[in-house]
mmCIF file of C-alpha atoms in Angstrom:
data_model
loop_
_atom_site.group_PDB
_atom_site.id
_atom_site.type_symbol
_atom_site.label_atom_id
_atom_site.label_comp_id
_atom_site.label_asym_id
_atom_site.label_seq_id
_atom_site.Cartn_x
_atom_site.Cartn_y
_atom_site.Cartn_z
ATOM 1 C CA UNK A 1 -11.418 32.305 -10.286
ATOM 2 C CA UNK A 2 -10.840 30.267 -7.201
ATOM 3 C CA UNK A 3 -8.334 27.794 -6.965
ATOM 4 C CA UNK A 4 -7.837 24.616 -4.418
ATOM 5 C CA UNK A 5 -4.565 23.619 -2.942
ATOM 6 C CA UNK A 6 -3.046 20.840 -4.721
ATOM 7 C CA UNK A 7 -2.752 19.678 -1.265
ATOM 8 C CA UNK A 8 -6.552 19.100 -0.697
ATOM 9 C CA UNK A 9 -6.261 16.358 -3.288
ATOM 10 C CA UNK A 10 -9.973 15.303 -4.079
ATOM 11 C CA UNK A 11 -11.230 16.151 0.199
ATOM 12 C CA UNK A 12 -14.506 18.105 0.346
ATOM 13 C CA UNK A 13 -12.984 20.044 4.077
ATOM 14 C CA UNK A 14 -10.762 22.497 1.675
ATOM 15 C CA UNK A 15 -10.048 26.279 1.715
ATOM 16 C CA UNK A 16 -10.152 27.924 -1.359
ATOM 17 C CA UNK A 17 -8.037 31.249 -2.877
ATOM 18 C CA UNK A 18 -9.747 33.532 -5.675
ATOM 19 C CA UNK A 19 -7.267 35.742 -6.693
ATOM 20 C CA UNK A 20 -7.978 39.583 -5.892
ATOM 21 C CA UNK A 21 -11.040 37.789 -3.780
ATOM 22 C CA UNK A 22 -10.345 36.433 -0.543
ATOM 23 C CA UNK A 23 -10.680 32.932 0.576
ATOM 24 C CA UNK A 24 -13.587 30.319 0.871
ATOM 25 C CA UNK A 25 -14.451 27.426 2.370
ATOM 26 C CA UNK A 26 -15.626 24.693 -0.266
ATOM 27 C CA UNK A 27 -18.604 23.932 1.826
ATOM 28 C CA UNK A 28 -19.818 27.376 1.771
ATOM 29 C CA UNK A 29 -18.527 29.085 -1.450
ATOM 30 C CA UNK A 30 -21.220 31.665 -1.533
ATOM 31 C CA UNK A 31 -19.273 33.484 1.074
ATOM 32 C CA UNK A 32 -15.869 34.671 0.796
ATOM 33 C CA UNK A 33 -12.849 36.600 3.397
ATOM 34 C CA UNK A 34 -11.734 39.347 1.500
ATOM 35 C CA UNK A 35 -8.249 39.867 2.406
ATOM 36 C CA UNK A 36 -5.725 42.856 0.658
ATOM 37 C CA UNK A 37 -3.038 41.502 -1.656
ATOM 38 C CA UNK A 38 -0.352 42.847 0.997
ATOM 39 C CA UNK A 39 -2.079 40.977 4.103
ATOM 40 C CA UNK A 40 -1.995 37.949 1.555
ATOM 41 C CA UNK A 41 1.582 38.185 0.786
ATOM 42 C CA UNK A 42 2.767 38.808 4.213
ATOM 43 C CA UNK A 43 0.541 35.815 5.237
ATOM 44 C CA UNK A 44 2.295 33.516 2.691
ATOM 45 C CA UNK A 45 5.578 34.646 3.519
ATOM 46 C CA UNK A 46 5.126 33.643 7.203
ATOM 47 C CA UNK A 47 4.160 30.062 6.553
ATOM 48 C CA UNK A 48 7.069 29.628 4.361
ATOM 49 C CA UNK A 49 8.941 31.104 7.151
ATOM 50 C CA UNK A 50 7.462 28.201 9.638
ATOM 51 C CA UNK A 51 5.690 31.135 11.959
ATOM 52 C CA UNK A 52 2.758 29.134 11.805
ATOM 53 C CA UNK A 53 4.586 25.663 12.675
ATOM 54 C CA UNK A 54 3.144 23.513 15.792
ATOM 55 C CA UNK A 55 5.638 23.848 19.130
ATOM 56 C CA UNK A 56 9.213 22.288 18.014
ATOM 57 C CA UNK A 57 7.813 21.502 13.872
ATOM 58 C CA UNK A 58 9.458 23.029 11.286
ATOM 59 C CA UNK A 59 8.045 20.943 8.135
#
């Protein structure tokens, strides 16, 4: 099951998590990232941790 972020609203440019999957891009859902449940969680974990933030952003 894949599921959009609630922050994509109703936009057609979206990326899209299927759990145990990977992730997608809505405009090509035939194809699919796999990525380990690990990788995923340490991924997550970063952006909450503002490791992805833009120069001097933390929001």
């Amino acid at each position: 099951m894949w599921r959009k972020s609630s922050y994509s609203a109703n936009a057609v440019d979206c990326v899209e998590v299927g759990r145990g999957v990977g992730i997608r891009d809505t405009k090509a859902p035939a194809t699919h990232l796999a990525v380990a449940p690990g990788s995923w969680s340490t991924f997550l974990l970063s952006v909450k941790l503002g490791k992805f933030a833009r120069s001097g952003q933390t929001d």
